[in-house]
Coordinates of C-alpha atoms in Angstrom, one line a residue:
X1 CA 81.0 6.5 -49.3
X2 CA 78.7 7.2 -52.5
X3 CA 77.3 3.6 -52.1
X4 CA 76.5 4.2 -48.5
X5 CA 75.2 7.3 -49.1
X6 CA 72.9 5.3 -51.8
X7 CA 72.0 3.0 -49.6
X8 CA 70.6 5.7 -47.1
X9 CA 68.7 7.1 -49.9
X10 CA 67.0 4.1 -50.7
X11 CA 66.4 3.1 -47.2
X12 CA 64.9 6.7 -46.6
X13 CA 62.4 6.0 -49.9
X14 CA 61.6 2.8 -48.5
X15 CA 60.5 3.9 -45.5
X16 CA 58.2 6.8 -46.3
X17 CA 56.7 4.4 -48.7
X18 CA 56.0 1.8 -46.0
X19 CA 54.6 4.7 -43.8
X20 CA 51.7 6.0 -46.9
X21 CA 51.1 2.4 -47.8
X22 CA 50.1 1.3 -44.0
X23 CA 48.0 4.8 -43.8
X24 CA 46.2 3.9 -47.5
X25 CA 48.0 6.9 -49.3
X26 CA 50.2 4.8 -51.8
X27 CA 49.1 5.9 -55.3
X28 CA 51.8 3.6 -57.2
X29 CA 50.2 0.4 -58.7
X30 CA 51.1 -2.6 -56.9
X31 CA 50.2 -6.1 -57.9
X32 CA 47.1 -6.2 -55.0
X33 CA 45.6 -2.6 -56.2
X34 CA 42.2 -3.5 -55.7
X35 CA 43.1 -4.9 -52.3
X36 CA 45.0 -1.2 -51.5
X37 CA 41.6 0.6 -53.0
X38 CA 39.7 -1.4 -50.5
X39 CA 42.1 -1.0 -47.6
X40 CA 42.2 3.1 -48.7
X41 CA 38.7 3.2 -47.8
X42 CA 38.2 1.5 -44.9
X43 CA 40.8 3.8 -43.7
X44 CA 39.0 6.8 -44.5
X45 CA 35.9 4.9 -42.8
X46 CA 38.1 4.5 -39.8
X47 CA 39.1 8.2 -39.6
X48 CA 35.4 9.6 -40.1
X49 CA 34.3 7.1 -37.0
X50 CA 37.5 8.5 -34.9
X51 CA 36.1 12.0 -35.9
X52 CA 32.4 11.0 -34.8
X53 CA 33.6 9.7 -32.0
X54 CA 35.7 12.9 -30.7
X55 CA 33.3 15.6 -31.6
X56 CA 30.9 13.7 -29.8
X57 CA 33.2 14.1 -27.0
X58 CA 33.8 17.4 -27.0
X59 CA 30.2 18.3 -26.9
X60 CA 29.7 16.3 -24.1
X61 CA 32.7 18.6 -22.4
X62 CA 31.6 21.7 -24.1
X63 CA 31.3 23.2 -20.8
X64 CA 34.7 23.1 -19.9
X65 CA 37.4 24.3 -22.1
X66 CA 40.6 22.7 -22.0
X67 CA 38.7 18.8 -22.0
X68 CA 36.5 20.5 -24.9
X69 CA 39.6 21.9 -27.1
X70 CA 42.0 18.7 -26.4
X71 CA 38.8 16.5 -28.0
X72 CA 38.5 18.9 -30.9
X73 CA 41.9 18.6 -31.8
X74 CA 41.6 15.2 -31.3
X75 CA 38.9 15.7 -33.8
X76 CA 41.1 18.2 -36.3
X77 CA 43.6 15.2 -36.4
X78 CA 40.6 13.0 -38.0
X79 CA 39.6 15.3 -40.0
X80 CA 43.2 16.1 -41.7
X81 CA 43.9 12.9 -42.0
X82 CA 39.9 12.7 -44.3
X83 CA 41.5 15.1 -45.7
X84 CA 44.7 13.5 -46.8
X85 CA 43.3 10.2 -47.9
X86 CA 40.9 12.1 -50.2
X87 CA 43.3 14.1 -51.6
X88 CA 46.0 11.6 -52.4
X89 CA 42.7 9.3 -53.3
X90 CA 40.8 12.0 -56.0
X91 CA 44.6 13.2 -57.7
X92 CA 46.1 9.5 -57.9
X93 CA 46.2 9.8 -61.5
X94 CA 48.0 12.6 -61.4
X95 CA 50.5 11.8 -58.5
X96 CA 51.4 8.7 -60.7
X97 CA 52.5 10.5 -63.9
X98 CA 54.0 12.9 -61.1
X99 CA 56.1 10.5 -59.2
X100 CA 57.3 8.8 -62.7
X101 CA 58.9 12.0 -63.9
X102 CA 60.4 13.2 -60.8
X103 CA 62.0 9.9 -60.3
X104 CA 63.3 9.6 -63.9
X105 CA 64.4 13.0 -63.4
X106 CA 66.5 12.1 -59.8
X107 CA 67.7 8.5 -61.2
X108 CA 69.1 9.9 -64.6
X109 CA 71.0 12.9 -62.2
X110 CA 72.0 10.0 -60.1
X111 CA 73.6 7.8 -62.4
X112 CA 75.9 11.2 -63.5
X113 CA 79.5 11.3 -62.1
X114 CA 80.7 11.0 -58.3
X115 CA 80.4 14.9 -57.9
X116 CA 77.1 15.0 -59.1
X117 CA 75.8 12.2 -56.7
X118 CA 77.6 14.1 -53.9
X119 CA 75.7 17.5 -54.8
X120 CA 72.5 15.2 -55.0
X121 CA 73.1 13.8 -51.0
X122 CA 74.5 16.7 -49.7
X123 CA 71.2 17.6 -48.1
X124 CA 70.2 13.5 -47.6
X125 CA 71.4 13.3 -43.8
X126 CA 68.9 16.7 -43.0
X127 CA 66.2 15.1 -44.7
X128 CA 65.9 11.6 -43.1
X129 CA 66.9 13.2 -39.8
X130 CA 63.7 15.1 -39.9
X131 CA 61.3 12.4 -40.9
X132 CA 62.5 10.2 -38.4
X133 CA 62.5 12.2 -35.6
X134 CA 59.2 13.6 -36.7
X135 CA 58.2 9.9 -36.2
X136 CA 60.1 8.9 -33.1
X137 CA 58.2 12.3 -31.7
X138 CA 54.8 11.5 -32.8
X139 CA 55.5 7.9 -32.0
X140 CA 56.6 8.5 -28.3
X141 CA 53.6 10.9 -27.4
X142 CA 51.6 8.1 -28.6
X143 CA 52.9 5.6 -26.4
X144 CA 53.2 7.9 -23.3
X145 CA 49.5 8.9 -24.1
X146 CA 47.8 5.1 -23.9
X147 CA 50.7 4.1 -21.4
X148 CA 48.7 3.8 -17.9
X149 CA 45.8 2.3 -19.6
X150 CA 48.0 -0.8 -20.5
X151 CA 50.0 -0.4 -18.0
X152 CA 46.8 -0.8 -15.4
X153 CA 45.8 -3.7 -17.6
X154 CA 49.6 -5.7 -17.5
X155 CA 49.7 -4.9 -13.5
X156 CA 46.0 -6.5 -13.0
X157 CA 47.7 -9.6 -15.2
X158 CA 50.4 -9.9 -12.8
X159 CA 48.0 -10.1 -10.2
X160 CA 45.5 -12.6 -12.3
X161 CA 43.1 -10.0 -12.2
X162 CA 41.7 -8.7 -15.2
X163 CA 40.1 -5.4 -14.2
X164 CA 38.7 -2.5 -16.5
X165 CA 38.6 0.4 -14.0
X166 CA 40.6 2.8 -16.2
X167 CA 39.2 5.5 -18.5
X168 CA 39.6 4.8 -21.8
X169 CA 41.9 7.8 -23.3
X170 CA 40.0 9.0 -25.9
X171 CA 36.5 8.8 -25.8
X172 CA 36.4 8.7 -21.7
X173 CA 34.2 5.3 -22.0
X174 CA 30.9 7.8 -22.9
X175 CA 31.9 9.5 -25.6
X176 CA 31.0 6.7 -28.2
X177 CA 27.3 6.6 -29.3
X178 CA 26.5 3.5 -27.6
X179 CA 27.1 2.2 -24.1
X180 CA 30.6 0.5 -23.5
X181 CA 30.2 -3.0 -21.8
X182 CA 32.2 -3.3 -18.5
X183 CA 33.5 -6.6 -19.8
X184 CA 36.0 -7.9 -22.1
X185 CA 34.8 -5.3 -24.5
X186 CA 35.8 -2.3 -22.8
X187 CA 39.5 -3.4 -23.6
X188 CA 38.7 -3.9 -27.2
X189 CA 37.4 -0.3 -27.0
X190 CA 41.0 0.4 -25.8
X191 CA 42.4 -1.5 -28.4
X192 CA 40.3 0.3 -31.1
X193 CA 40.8 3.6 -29.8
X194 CA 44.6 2.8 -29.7
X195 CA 44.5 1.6 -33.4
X196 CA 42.3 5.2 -34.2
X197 CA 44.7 7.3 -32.7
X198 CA 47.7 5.5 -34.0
X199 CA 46.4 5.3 -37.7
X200 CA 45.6 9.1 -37.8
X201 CA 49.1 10.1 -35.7
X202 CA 51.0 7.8 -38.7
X203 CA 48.4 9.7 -41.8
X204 CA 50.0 12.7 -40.9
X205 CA 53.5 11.8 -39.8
X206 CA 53.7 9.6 -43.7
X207 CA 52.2 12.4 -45.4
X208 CA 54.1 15.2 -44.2
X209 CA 57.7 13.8 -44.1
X210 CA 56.7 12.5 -48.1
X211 CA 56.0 16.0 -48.8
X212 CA 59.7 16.6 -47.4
X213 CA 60.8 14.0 -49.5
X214 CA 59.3 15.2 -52.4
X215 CA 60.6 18.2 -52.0
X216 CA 63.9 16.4 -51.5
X217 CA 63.9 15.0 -55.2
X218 CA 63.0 18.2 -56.4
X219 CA 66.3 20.0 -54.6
X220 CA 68.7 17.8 -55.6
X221 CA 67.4 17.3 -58.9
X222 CA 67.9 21.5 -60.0
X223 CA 71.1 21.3 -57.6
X224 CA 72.7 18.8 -59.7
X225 CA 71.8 20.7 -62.7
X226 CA 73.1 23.6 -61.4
X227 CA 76.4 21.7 -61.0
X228 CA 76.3 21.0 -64.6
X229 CA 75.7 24.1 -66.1
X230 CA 78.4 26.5 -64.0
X231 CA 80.9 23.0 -64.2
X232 CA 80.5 21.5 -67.9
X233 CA 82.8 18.4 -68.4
X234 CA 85.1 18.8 -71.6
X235 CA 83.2 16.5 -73.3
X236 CA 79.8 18.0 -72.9
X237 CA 79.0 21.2 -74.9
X238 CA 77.0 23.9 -73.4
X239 CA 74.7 24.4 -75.7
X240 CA 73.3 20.6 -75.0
X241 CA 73.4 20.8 -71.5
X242 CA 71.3 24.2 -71.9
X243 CA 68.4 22.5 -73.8
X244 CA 68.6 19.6 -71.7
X245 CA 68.6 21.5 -68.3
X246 CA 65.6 24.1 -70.0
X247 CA 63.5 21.2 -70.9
X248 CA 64.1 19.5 -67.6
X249 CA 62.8 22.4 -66.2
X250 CA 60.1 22.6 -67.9
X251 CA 59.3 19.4 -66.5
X252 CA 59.6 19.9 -63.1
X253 CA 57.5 23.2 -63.0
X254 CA 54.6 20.6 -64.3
X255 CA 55.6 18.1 -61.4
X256 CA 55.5 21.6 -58.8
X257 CA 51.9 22.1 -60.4
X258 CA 50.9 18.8 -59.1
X259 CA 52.2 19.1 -55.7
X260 CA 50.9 22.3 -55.5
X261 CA 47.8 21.2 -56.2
X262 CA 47.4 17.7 -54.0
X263 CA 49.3 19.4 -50.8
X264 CA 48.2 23.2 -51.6
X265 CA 44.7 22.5 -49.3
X266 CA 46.4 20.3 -47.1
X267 CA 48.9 22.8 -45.5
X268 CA 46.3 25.3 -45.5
X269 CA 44.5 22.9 -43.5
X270 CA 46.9 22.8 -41.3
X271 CA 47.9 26.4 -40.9
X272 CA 44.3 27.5 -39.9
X273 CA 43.7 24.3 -37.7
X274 CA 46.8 24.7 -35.8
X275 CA 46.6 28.4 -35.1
X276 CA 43.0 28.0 -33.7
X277 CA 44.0 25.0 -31.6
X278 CA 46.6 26.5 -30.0
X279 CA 44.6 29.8 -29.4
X280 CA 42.5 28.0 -27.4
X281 CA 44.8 25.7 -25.5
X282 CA 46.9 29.0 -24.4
X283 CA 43.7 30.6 -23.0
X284 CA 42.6 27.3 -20.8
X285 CA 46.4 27.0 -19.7
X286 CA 46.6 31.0 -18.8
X287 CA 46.6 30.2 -15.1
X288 CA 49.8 28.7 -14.4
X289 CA 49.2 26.7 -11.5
X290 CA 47.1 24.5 -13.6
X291 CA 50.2 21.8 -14.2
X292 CA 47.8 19.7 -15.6
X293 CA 46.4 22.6 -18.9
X294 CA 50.2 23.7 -18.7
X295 CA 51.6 20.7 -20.1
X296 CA 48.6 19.6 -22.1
X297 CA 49.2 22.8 -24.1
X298 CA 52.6 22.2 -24.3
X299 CA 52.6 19.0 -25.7
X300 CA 50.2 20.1 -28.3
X301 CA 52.3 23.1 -28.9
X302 CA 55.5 21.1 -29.7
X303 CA 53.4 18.7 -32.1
X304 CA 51.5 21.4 -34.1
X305 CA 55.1 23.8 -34.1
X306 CA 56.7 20.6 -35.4
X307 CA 54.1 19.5 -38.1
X308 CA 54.3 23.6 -39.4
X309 CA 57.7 24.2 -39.0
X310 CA 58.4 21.0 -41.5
X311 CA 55.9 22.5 -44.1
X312 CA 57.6 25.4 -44.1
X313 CA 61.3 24.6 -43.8
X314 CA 60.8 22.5 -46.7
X315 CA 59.3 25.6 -48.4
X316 CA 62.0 27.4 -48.3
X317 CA 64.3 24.7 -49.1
X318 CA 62.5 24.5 -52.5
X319 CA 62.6 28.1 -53.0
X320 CA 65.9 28.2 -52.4
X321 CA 67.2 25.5 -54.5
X322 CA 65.5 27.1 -57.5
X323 CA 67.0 30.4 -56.7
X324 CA 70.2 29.1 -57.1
X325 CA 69.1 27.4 -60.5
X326 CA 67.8 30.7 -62.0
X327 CA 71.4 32.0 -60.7
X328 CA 72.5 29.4 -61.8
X329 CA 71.6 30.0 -65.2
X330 CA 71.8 33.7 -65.1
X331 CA 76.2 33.2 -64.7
X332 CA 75.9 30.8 -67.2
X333 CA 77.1 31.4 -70.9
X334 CA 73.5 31.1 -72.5
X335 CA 74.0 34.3 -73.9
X336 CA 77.3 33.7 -76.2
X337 CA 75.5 30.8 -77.4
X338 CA 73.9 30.2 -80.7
X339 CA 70.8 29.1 -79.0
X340 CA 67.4 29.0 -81.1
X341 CA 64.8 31.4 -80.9
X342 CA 62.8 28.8 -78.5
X343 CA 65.3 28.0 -76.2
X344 CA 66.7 31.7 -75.6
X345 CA 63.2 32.8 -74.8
X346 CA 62.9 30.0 -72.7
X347 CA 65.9 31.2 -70.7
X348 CA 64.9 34.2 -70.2
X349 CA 61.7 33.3 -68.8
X350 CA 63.2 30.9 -66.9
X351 CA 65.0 34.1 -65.2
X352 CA 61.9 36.3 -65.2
X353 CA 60.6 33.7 -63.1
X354 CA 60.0 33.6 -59.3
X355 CA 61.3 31.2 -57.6
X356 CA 59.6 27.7 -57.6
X357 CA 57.4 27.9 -54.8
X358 CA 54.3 25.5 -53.4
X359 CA 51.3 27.9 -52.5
X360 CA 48.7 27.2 -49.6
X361 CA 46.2 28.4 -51.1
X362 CA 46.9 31.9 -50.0
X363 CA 50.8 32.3 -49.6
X364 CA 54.0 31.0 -50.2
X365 CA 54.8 27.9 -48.3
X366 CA 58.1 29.2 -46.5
X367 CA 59.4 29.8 -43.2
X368 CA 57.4 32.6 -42.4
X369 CA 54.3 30.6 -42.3
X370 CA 55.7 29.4 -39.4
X371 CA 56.5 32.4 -37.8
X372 CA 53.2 34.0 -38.2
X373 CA 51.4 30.8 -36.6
X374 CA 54.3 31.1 -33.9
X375 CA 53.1 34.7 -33.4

């Protein structure tokens, strides 16, 4: 059961990796890193044109509301995922010496006994359920989006036809800043604005269900040391495992510094963007019996709900987990140790301590983030 369990681990890990390395965002050096620097920027160059392109868009429409507002966040998705590559770009440095100490923190809690590895997966099967429906959701409105535009083009195959009256779903076939060709070109504009669209709808699927797997490592990683402290083995004396777990600690807060600081922006981003967005999506869709602003709203409503509600569940999952660590330590026997001077006061602080936490800039990142954008 462990070993499956393991496997699903692994397979989870692969898979966000695969996700940041198509969107540019792997920071890990590979054996083509200069080819992955190059390919990072061309898909930052790729996002600023998709940008271009919809804001240009939404001017054009600026007279009417709902086409204006679906553009701009159109637009808001370009920009966060500018945003994303930049950040994950500008803090690789420090996401590699990041990422090397939380994983040698997980792998050495890993290799512990069978009850450790089954506090560590515990919370595995929530996880990887959430990142992949968050990408079997983002994935599917994608599809359904650029459906009849392929679907006009595989109908005029059947009938040896090759036509290109259809609109092109993003920029409308006038919202780039040059004419598009009614020829062959006009479906590489569809392919292009497909690729756009898809690239940015995977940048922020692959970055925010990494931040959940971050967040994963850091869980199990206090849980299991949690586990350790209130349930020593005969063989291990307390006193050790106090230093050890204190120092680990340590560790970890430096590793929450750097996440705080390479996601901090991006969630604040997010928070902002996604309130405005929907503010003005729910006024164009106020009258009812527009079916067409209704559901337009709504499908925007379940993505931006979905994309905060992660951030923030995986907040408070975090919080949580080090709440129970400070408690953790709090039951422990620290105090009928003979611990140094060092270690006691580090204990105590450790105590004195809120509770780990990821700040967007201004707050907490926790569950009521969502419910005030909700609000």
């Amino acid at each position: 059961m462990i070993d499956k369990r393991l496997q699903t681990y692994r397979t989870y890990q692969r898979f966000t990796r695969i996700l940041l390395t198509i969107c540019g965002c792997w920071y890990m050096p590979t054996k083509s890193d200069k080819s992955m620097h190059y390919y990072s920027i061309c898909v930052l160059l790729t996002m600023i044109i998709m940008t271009m392109i919809t804001l240009h868009t939404s001017y054009i429409h600026r007279h009417n509301l709902g086409n204006m507002m679906k553009n701009i966040g159109f637009a808001i998705t370009g920009l966060s995922a500018i945003l994303k590559v930049v950040s994950f770009t500008i803090n690789r440095g420090s996401l590699i010496n990041y990422h090397r100490i939380l994983n040698d923190l997980f792998e050495e809690e890993l290799m512990q006994n069978d009850k450790i590895r089954t506090i560590i997966f515990s919370s595995l099967h929530t996880m990887y359920i959430l990142t992949y429906g968050y990408f079997a959701l983002a994935t599917t409105l994608i599809l359904l989006y650029f459906a009849p535009s392929y679907l006009f083009i595989i109908r005029g195959f059947l009938h040896f036809h090759l036509s290109t009256n259809y609109t092109l779903p993003i920029s409308r076939g006038y919202g780039h800043f040059w004419t598009v060709p009614d020829n062959f070109l006009y479906h590489l504009h569809l392919l292009f604005e497909t690729t756009l669209t898809g690239l940015s709808g995977l940048m922020a699927c692959s970055v925010d269900s990494f931040f959940g797997f971050y967040v994963y490592q850091f869980t199990s990683t206090m849980r299991a040391m949690n586990f350790r402290l209130t349930n020593p083995l005969p063989t291990e004396k307390f006193l050790d495992l106090l230093r050890m777990c204190v120092a680990k600690h340590q560790r970890l807060l430096r590793c929450r510094d750097t996440l705080e600081h390479v996601y901090g922006p991006i969630v604040f981003w997010h928070i902002v963007t996604n309130a405005i967005l929907l503010c003005g999506l729910m006024y164009d869709a106020m009258p009812l019996s527009d079916f067409k602003g209704v559901s337009m709203f709504l499908t925007y409503a379940v993505i931006k709900f979905v994309q905060t509600f992660t951030y923030a569940w995986y907040g408070t999952v975090l919080i949580n987990a080090s709440e129970d660590f400070r408690n953790g330590i709090y039951f422990g026997e620290w105090f009928n140790s003979s611990l140094d001077h060092h270690v006691r006061t580090n204990v105590i602080l450790i105590m004195m301590q809120k509770p780990m936490t990821i700040n967007a800039v201004y707050s907490p990142v926790n569950i009521t983030i969502f419910t005030n954008v909700s609000i």
